[in-house]
Tab-separated table of C-alpha atoms in Angstrom:
chain	number	residue	atom	x	y	z
N	30	MET	CA	-14.280	10.273	7.341
N	31	LEU	CA	-10.702	9.242	8.591
N	32	ARG	CA	-9.743	5.746	9.329
N	33	ARG	CA	-6.409	3.868	9.990
N	34	THR	CA	-5.767	2.147	6.779
N	35	LEU	CA	-3.423	-0.515	5.416
N	36	PHE	CA	-1.893	2.095	3.203
N	37	GLY	CA	-1.345	4.110	6.628
N	38	MET	CA	0.212	1.047	8.263
N	39	ALA	CA	2.958	0.677	5.476
N	40	LEU	CA	3.733	4.344	5.908
N	41	ALA	CA	4.140	3.866	9.685
N	42	ILE	CA	6.632	0.932	9.634
N	43	GLY	CA	9.780	3.062	9.447
N	44	ALA	CA	12.590	3.066	11.901
N	45	THR	CA	11.493	1.990	15.526
N	46	SER	CA	12.809	5.381	16.775
N	47	ALA	CA	10.358	7.404	14.767
N	48	PRO	CA	7.931	9.498	16.720
N	49	VAL	CA	4.512	8.047	17.664
N	50	SER	CA	2.749	10.751	15.467
N	51	ALA	CA	4.733	9.439	12.474
N	52	GLN	CA	3.866	5.714	13.334
N	53	ARG	CA	0.070	6.531	13.428
N	54	ALA	CA	0.063	7.773	9.890
N	55	ILE	CA	-3.395	7.661	8.354
N	56	THR	CA	-4.860	8.311	5.171
N	57	ALA	CA	-8.441	9.839	4.407
N	58	ASP	CA	-10.747	7.663	2.568
N	59	THR	CA	-12.581	9.552	-0.226
N	60	PRO	CA	-16.023	8.631	-0.280
N	61	PRO	CA	-17.726	7.790	-3.831
N	62	ALA	CA	-19.816	10.635	-5.316
N	63	GLY	CA	-23.461	9.937	-6.066
N	64	ARG	CA	-24.974	6.583	-6.696
N	65	PHE	CA	-23.310	3.473	-8.422
N	66	ASP	CA	-23.861	3.690	-12.178
N	67	ALA	CA	-23.038	0.323	-14.018
N	68	ALA	CA	-22.570	2.529	-17.094
N	69	ASN	CA	-19.905	4.284	-15.645
N	70	VAL	CA	-17.271	1.870	-14.241
N	71	PRO	CA	-13.690	1.486	-14.893
N	72	PRO	CA	-12.676	-0.828	-17.801
N	73	ALA	CA	-12.534	-4.537	-17.065
N	74	PRO	CA	-9.086	-5.942	-16.379
N	75	ASP	CA	-7.632	-8.458	-18.848
N	76	TYR	CA	-6.082	-11.370	-17.236
N	77	ASP	CA	-4.632	-13.084	-20.019
N	78	GLY	CA	-1.613	-11.185	-19.686
N	79	PRO	CA	0.672	-9.839	-16.725
N	80	ALA	CA	-0.495	-6.321	-16.611
N	81	HIS	CA	-3.654	-6.914	-14.496
N	82	TRP	CA	-1.812	-9.173	-12.034
N	83	ALA	CA	-0.492	-7.493	-8.843
N	84	SER	CA	1.603	-10.697	-8.207
N	85	LEU	CA	2.853	-13.519	-10.319
N	86	PRO	CA	5.608	-16.279	-9.576
N	87	TRP	CA	7.794	-15.420	-12.343
N	88	ILE	CA	7.749	-11.507	-11.752
N	89	ARG	CA	9.821	-9.942	-9.043
N	90	ASP	CA	7.130	-8.084	-6.897
N	91	ASP	CA	5.881	-7.279	-3.425
N	92	GLY	CA	4.668	-10.894	-2.902
N	93	ASP	CA	8.516	-12.035	-2.763
N	94	MET	CA	9.223	-10.048	0.254
N	95	THR	CA	10.781	-11.927	3.299
N	96	PRO	CA	11.965	-10.717	6.536
N	97	GLN	CA	15.789	-10.468	7.545
N	98	GLY	CA	17.055	-13.856	8.369
N	99	VAL	CA	14.479	-15.684	6.388
N	100	ALA	CA	15.441	-17.454	3.119
N	101	GLU	CA	14.041	-15.658	-0.083
N	102	ALA	CA	11.404	-17.210	-1.561
N	103	GLN	CA	11.627	-19.750	-4.619
N	104	GLN	CA	8.197	-19.539	-6.080
N	105	LEU	CA	9.024	-21.205	-9.388
N	106	GLN	CA	9.965	-24.412	-7.333
N	107	ALA	CA	6.882	-24.465	-5.380
N	108	PRO	CA	4.564	-27.595	-5.878
N	109	VAL	CA	1.428	-25.642	-4.881
N	110	ASP	CA	-0.179	-22.288	-5.833
N	111	VAL	CA	-1.893	-19.803	-3.891
N	112	PHE	CA	-4.814	-17.474	-5.144
N	113	PHE	CA	-4.521	-14.274	-3.014
N	114	ILE	CA	-7.418	-11.736	-3.023
N	115	HIS	CA	-5.899	-8.455	-1.640
N	116	ALA	CA	-7.676	-6.355	1.160
N	117	SER	CA	-9.300	-2.980	0.163
N	118	VAL	CA	-7.219	0.072	0.087
N	119	PRO	CA	-8.559	3.589	0.280
N	120	LEU	CA	-9.392	5.067	-3.150
N	121	ARG	CA	-7.911	8.706	-3.845
N	122	ARG	CA	-10.797	9.555	-6.060
N	123	ALA	CA	-14.577	9.898	-5.281
N	124	VAL	CA	-15.505	6.783	-7.285
N	125	TRP	CA	-17.317	3.463	-6.450
N	126	ASN	CA	-14.740	0.920	-7.967
N	127	ALA	CA	-10.949	1.271	-8.334
N	128	ASP	CA	-9.465	1.603	-11.915
N	129	THR	CA	-6.845	-1.358	-12.204
N	130	THR	CA	-4.779	0.942	-14.260
N	131	ASP	CA	-4.348	3.476	-11.628
N	132	VAL	CA	-0.754	3.523	-10.613
N	133	TRP	CA	-1.545	5.129	-7.225
N	134	PHE	CA	-4.006	2.368	-6.424
N	135	ASN	CA	-1.790	-0.420	-7.631
N	136	GLY	CA	1.083	0.945	-5.688
N	137	ASP	CA	-0.764	1.237	-2.460
N	138	VAL	CA	-2.044	-2.453	-2.979
N	139	GLY	CA	1.500	-3.584	-3.503
N	140	GLN	CA	3.087	-1.690	-0.760
N	141	THR	CA	0.651	-2.825	1.984
N	142	THR	CA	-1.589	-5.853	1.520
N	143	LEU	CA	0.922	-7.617	-0.801
N	144	ARG	CA	4.151	-6.952	1.367
N	145	ASN	CA	2.383	-7.637	4.545
N	146	HIS	CA	-0.212	-10.392	3.737
N	147	ALA	CA	0.369	-12.284	0.444
N	148	SER	CA	4.172	-12.582	1.211
N	149	ALA	CA	3.445	-14.815	4.124
N	150	PHE	CA	2.598	-17.588	1.645
N	151	ASN	CA	5.632	-17.311	-0.600
N	152	ALA	CA	7.524	-20.221	1.254
N	153	CYS	CA	4.880	-23.018	0.309
N	154	CYS	CA	3.462	-21.455	-2.852
N	155	ALA	CA	3.629	-19.799	-6.064
N	156	ILE	CA	1.404	-16.661	-5.745
N	157	TYR	CA	-1.166	-15.265	-8.054
N	158	ALA	CA	-2.882	-12.151	-6.897
N	159	PRO	CA	-5.261	-10.323	-9.462
N	160	ARG	CA	-5.766	-6.752	-9.707
N	161	TYR	CA	-9.406	-6.133	-9.442
N	162	ARG	CA	-12.073	-3.210	-9.408
N	163	GLN	CA	-12.315	-3.277	-5.601
N	164	MET	CA	-15.256	-1.559	-4.164
N	165	ASN	CA	-14.434	1.675	-2.344
N	166	PRO	CA	-14.136	1.062	1.410
N	167	ALA	CA	-15.770	4.448	2.126
N	168	GLY	CA	-18.984	3.156	0.432
N	169	ASP	CA	-21.279	0.222	0.425
N	170	ASP	CA	-23.289	-0.835	-2.557
N	171	PRO	CA	-24.060	-4.472	-3.562
N	172	ALA	CA	-23.529	-3.779	-7.233
N	173	ALA	CA	-20.032	-2.411	-6.552
N	174	ARG	CA	-19.089	-5.317	-4.482
N	175	GLU	CA	-20.576	-7.554	-7.229
N	176	LEU	CA	-18.608	-5.802	-9.839
N	177	ALA	CA	-15.317	-6.602	-7.699
N	178	TYR	CA	-16.491	-10.082	-7.379
N	179	SER	CA	-16.810	-10.617	-11.133
N	180	ASP	CA	-13.415	-9.477	-11.819
N	181	VAL	CA	-12.002	-12.065	-9.179
N	182	ALA	CA	-14.164	-14.845	-10.500
N	183	ARG	CA	-12.671	-14.362	-14.018
N	184	ALA	CA	-9.307	-14.154	-12.553
N	185	PHE	CA	-9.735	-17.335	-10.733
N	186	ALA	CA	-10.913	-18.983	-14.039
N	187	VAL	CA	-7.999	-17.895	-15.844
N	188	PHE	CA	-5.592	-19.000	-12.815
N	189	ARG	CA	-7.287	-22.506	-12.848
N	190	ALA	CA	-6.700	-22.816	-16.568
N	191	ARG	CA	-3.110	-22.105	-16.212
N	192	VAL	CA	-2.305	-23.977	-13.153
N	193	GLY	CA	-4.311	-27.078	-14.198
N	194	ASP	CA	-4.691	-29.993	-11.576
N	195	ARG	CA	-2.114	-28.432	-9.278
N	196	PRO	CA	-3.147	-27.963	-5.597
N	197	PHE	CA	-4.003	-24.401	-4.581
N	198	ILE	CA	-4.448	-22.390	-1.435
N	199	LEU	CA	-7.320	-19.759	-1.585
N	200	ALA	CA	-6.239	-16.700	0.572
N	201	GLY	CA	-7.625	-13.264	1.290
N	202	HIS	CA	-8.184	-10.573	3.992
N	203	GLY	CA	-10.829	-8.216	4.898
N	204	GLU	CA	-12.770	-7.679	1.728
N	205	GLY	CA	-10.493	-9.997	-0.058
N	206	ALA	CA	-11.550	-12.712	2.340
N	207	ARG	CA	-15.257	-11.754	1.749
N	208	ILE	CA	-14.891	-12.225	-2.034
N	209	ALA	CA	-13.174	-15.440	-1.313
N	210	GLN	CA	-16.330	-16.643	0.387
N	211	LEU	CA	-18.220	-15.906	-2.666
N	212	LEU	CA	-15.766	-17.905	-4.736
N	213	ILE	CA	-16.155	-20.855	-2.329
N	214	GLU	CA	-19.906	-20.594	-2.629
N	215	ARG	CA	-20.415	-20.132	-6.223
N	216	VAL	CA	-17.263	-21.799	-7.912
N	217	ILE	CA	-15.544	-24.314	-5.445
N	218	ASP	CA	-17.879	-25.950	-2.832
N	219	GLY	CA	-19.385	-29.327	-4.000
N	220	ARG	CA	-17.436	-29.167	-7.334
N	221	PRO	CA	-14.237	-31.189	-8.398
N	222	VAL	CA	-12.020	-28.136	-7.914
N	223	ALA	CA	-12.542	-28.279	-4.101
N	224	GLY	CA	-10.653	-31.566	-4.107
N	225	ARG	CA	-7.337	-29.353	-5.249
N	226	MET	CA	-7.982	-27.050	-2.494
N	227	VAL	CA	-5.411	-27.352	0.327
N	228	ALA	CA	-7.174	-24.763	2.456
N	229	ALA	CA	-8.750	-21.209	2.557
N	230	TYR	CA	-7.469	-18.627	4.647
N	231	LEU	CA	-10.219	-16.124	4.985
N	232	VAL	CA	-8.566	-13.731	7.518
N	233	GLY	CA	-10.021	-10.623	8.885
N	234	THR	CA	-13.673	-11.107	8.039
N	235	PRO	CA	-16.437	-12.857	10.069
N	236	VAL	CA	-16.887	-16.342	8.806
N	237	THR	CA	-20.201	-17.708	10.614
N	238	HIS	CA	-20.861	-21.254	11.720
N	239	ASP	CA	-24.137	-20.923	9.958
N	240	TRP	CA	-22.205	-20.152	6.732
N	241	LEU	CA	-19.956	-23.040	7.193
N	242	GLY	CA	-22.985	-25.377	8.063
N	243	ALA	CA	-24.633	-24.416	4.719
N	244	ARG	CA	-21.364	-25.774	2.731
N	245	ARG	CA	-21.695	-29.071	0.961
N	246	ALA	CA	-18.136	-30.134	1.277
N	247	ILE	CA	-16.063	-27.608	3.083
N	248	ALA	CA	-15.907	-27.230	6.926
N	249	ALA	CA	-13.632	-25.497	9.316
N	250	CYS	CA	-10.043	-26.556	10.012
N	251	SER	CA	-9.585	-27.880	13.347
N	252	SER	CA	-5.824	-28.770	13.375
N	253	ALA	CA	-2.763	-27.428	11.940
N	254	THR	CA	-2.671	-29.846	9.288
N	255	ASP	CA	-6.250	-30.351	8.179
N	256	ASN	CA	-6.874	-29.944	4.536
N	257	GLY	CA	-9.832	-28.646	2.204
N	258	CYS	CA	-11.113	-26.491	4.973
N	259	VAL	CA	-11.350	-23.041	6.161
N	260	VAL	CA	-9.106	-21.120	8.502
N	261	SER	CA	-10.549	-17.556	9.701
N	262	TRP	CA	-9.714	-15.237	12.602
N	263	VAL	CA	-10.676	-11.499	13.484
N	264	SER	CA	-8.311	-10.098	16.129
N	265	ARG	CA	-8.833	-7.706	18.757
N	266	ALA	CA	-7.137	-6.394	21.735
N	267	GLU	CA	-7.522	-8.694	24.923
N	268	ASP	CA	-9.002	-5.861	26.978
N	269	SER	CA	-11.509	-4.337	24.138
N	270	ARG	CA	-15.222	-4.654	24.721
N	271	ARG	CA	-16.939	-7.835	23.954
N	272	LEU	CA	-18.704	-7.831	20.508
N	273	ARG	CA	-22.334	-8.875	21.211
N	274	HIS	CA	-24.026	-7.851	17.995
N	275	ARG	CA	-22.881	-10.646	15.857
N	276	PRO	CA	-23.481	-14.492	15.637
N	277	PRO	CA	-20.431	-16.770	16.771
N	278	ILE	CA	-17.778	-16.987	14.059
N	279	LEU	CA	-15.045	-19.355	13.326
N	280	CYS	CA	-11.722	-18.478	15.152
N	281	SER	CA	-8.780	-20.275	14.275
N	282	ASN	CA	-5.943	-19.559	16.760
N	283	PRO	CA	-3.039	-18.489	14.404
N	284	ILE	CA	-0.551	-19.527	17.052
N	285	SER	CA	-1.877	-23.149	18.115
N	286	TRP	CA	-4.122	-23.630	14.857
N	287	THR	CA	-7.036	-24.882	17.209
N	288	THR	CA	-10.406	-23.482	17.494
N	289	GLY	CA	-10.916	-24.026	21.162
N	290	PRO	CA	-10.831	-21.346	24.091
N	291	GLU	CA	-7.265	-22.359	25.190
N	292	ALA	CA	-4.902	-19.481	25.250
N	293	ALA	CA	-1.678	-19.857	23.235
N	294	PRO	CA	1.208	-18.580	25.069
N	295	ARG	CA	3.939	-15.903	23.879
N	296	SER	CA	6.380	-18.713	23.998
N	297	ALA	CA	4.637	-20.510	21.160
N	298	HIS	CA	4.410	-17.260	18.938
N	299	ARG	CA	6.667	-17.605	15.864
N	300	GLY	CA	6.853	-14.146	15.058
N	301	ALA	CA	5.196	-10.794	13.857
N	302	TRP	CA	6.427	-9.056	10.908
N	303	MET	CA	5.789	-6.109	8.701
N	304	ARG	CA	7.614	-4.660	5.903
N	305	ASN	CA	9.589	-1.469	7.068
N	306	GLY	CA	8.536	1.593	5.175
N	307	ALA	CA	6.651	2.131	1.933
N	308	GLU	CA	9.533	2.463	-0.390
N	309	PHE	CA	12.688	0.423	-1.396
N	310	PRO	CA	15.615	-0.055	-0.785
N	311	GLU	CA	15.631	-0.163	2.985
N	312	ALA	CA	16.514	-3.382	4.620
N	313	PRO	CA	13.875	-5.776	5.918
N	314	ARG	CA	13.474	-6.164	9.606
N	315	ALA	CA	13.776	-9.477	11.539
N	316	PRO	CA	10.511	-11.058	12.621
N	317	ASP	CA	9.584	-10.382	16.343
N	318	ALA	CA	9.030	-13.706	17.936
N	319	GLY	CA	7.373	-14.247	21.180
N	320	LEU	CA	5.457	-11.182	21.093
N	321	VAL	CA	1.825	-12.167	21.865
N	322	SER	CA	-0.253	-14.656	23.249
N	323	ALA	CA	-3.915	-15.354	21.733
N	324	ARG	CA	-7.145	-17.108	22.475
N	325	CYS	CA	-10.481	-17.365	21.086
N	326	ASP	CA	-13.216	-15.863	23.178
N	327	ARG	CA	-16.791	-17.314	23.326
N	328	ASP	CA	-17.939	-15.217	20.311
N	329	GLY	CA	-15.360	-16.487	17.951
N	330	VAL	CA	-13.206	-13.291	18.243
N	331	LEU	CA	-9.345	-13.767	18.541
N	332	ARG	CA	-8.140	-11.928	21.746
N	333	VAL	CA	-4.651	-10.813	21.549
N	334	SER	CA	-2.399	-9.551	24.062
N	335	ASP	CA	-0.679	-6.145	23.941
N	336	PRO	CA	1.983	-6.461	21.265
N	337	GLY	CA	3.642	-3.135	22.119
N	338	GLY	CA	5.922	-0.809	20.016
N	339	ILE	CA	4.900	-0.166	16.295
N	340	TYR	CA	2.299	-2.760	16.446
N	341	ALA	CA	0.282	-1.318	19.338
N	342	ALA	CA	0.422	2.098	17.414
N	343	LEU	CA	-1.644	0.479	14.717
N	344	ALA	CA	-4.572	-0.843	16.815
N	345	GLY	CA	-7.896	0.909	16.040
N	346	PRO	CA	-9.563	3.031	18.925
N	347	ASP	CA	-11.945	0.293	19.584
N	348	GLY	CA	-9.221	-2.294	20.130
N	349	SER	CA	-9.391	-3.817	16.637
N	350	TYR	CA	-6.463	-5.398	15.080
N	351	ALA	CA	-7.809	-5.342	11.711
N	352	ALA	CA	-4.602	-3.769	10.201
N	353	LEU	CA	-2.456	-6.395	12.050
N	354	ASP	CA	-4.380	-9.653	11.501
N	355	ILE	CA	-1.732	-11.175	9.348
N	356	PRO	CA	1.276	-9.155	10.339
N	357	LEU	CA	1.086	-10.113	14.084
N	358	PHE	CA	1.190	-13.789	13.117
N	359	TRP	CA	3.246	-13.645	9.855
N	360	MET	CA	5.705	-16.230	10.773
N	361	ASP	CA	3.061	-18.322	12.230
N	362	LEU	CA	0.952	-18.193	9.202
N	363	ARG	CA	4.147	-18.884	6.917
N	364	GLN	CA	5.112	-21.971	8.769
N	365	ASN	CA	1.484	-23.252	8.746
N	366	ALA	CA	1.144	-22.829	5.165
N	367	VAL	CA	4.107	-24.981	4.677
N	368	ALA	CA	2.951	-27.704	7.071
N	369	ARG	CA	-0.592	-27.740	5.492
N	370	VAL	CA	0.794	-28.214	2.132
N	371	ALA	CA	3.160	-30.779	3.238
N	372	ALA	CA	0.209	-32.797	4.762
N	373	PHE	CA	-1.850	-32.379	1.637
N	374	LEU	CA	0.954	-33.620	-0.693
N	375	ALA	CA	1.764	-36.653	1.780
N	376	ALA	CA	-1.868	-37.660	1.601
N	377	ARG	CA	-1.872	-37.956	-2.110
N	378	ARG	CA	1.091	-40.082	-2.413
């Protein structure tokens, strides 16, 4: 099966003069061979040292990326931390779960989801992003997903022990956001640690109102500075077909940070951004401000106007902007994380 992937996205972000075929780079998923076997999984990562962390605040890594014209991050001075769970990337072997010592897997994670997603939080926060035995996106098995979750849960425990009583943001995209939902269910909601959570950004996965209603102390964020709440959106092209097969989901408009149907205009859009290319040392691009408008439809899907250029080339054939949920609103998310952290800290004074 071929699908447009986040790794393909990174390869596609070269010079804007590149031909369309180059901008539509794709990577083949390799489906797992046979059934999941718990006796034949990669070794568990050890989070006590730095080797199994994809991003740490005191190490120069892909989480430090900033666009041209944006000040370099000073994570060691940040008053808040972010625990970031990366999206799935294609696995190049016919296995159920990734090996966190695989240099190709680690490179793909860094060059895509960390550069283009986690980096949006480096103005507000010190970034901690664990490597974990992610499930192969070309397969689906509850046990394989639970193995991935078990790694993230252990990493979160190590993270909390290290940062102590410091406030934190929980963030993830796609499969990473789904795992973050499990963390909220099993470890955070209704427990003292919830009082330290500035917000949870669960992007690129459907967060249903039923799921939110089942939470004891965590609800949807309804403004740009609400705290202790959930932000989520799933983005699609404005003219793509309506999705009628799912219950209504939470839609946080990442331009206005409201949840209503009112459209946020292009003039309010702070900027899209993706890191050009898959390799160093090319210079970063500047953000693209005023590029799109966005609105939440009746089902909770974020409808986004045509961004054009390299961004439009990465839309799915069904109008999905899954690869662009964060890059289209990179500067908006960056500013909002700063504002939300400021509101949280001000309320504690």
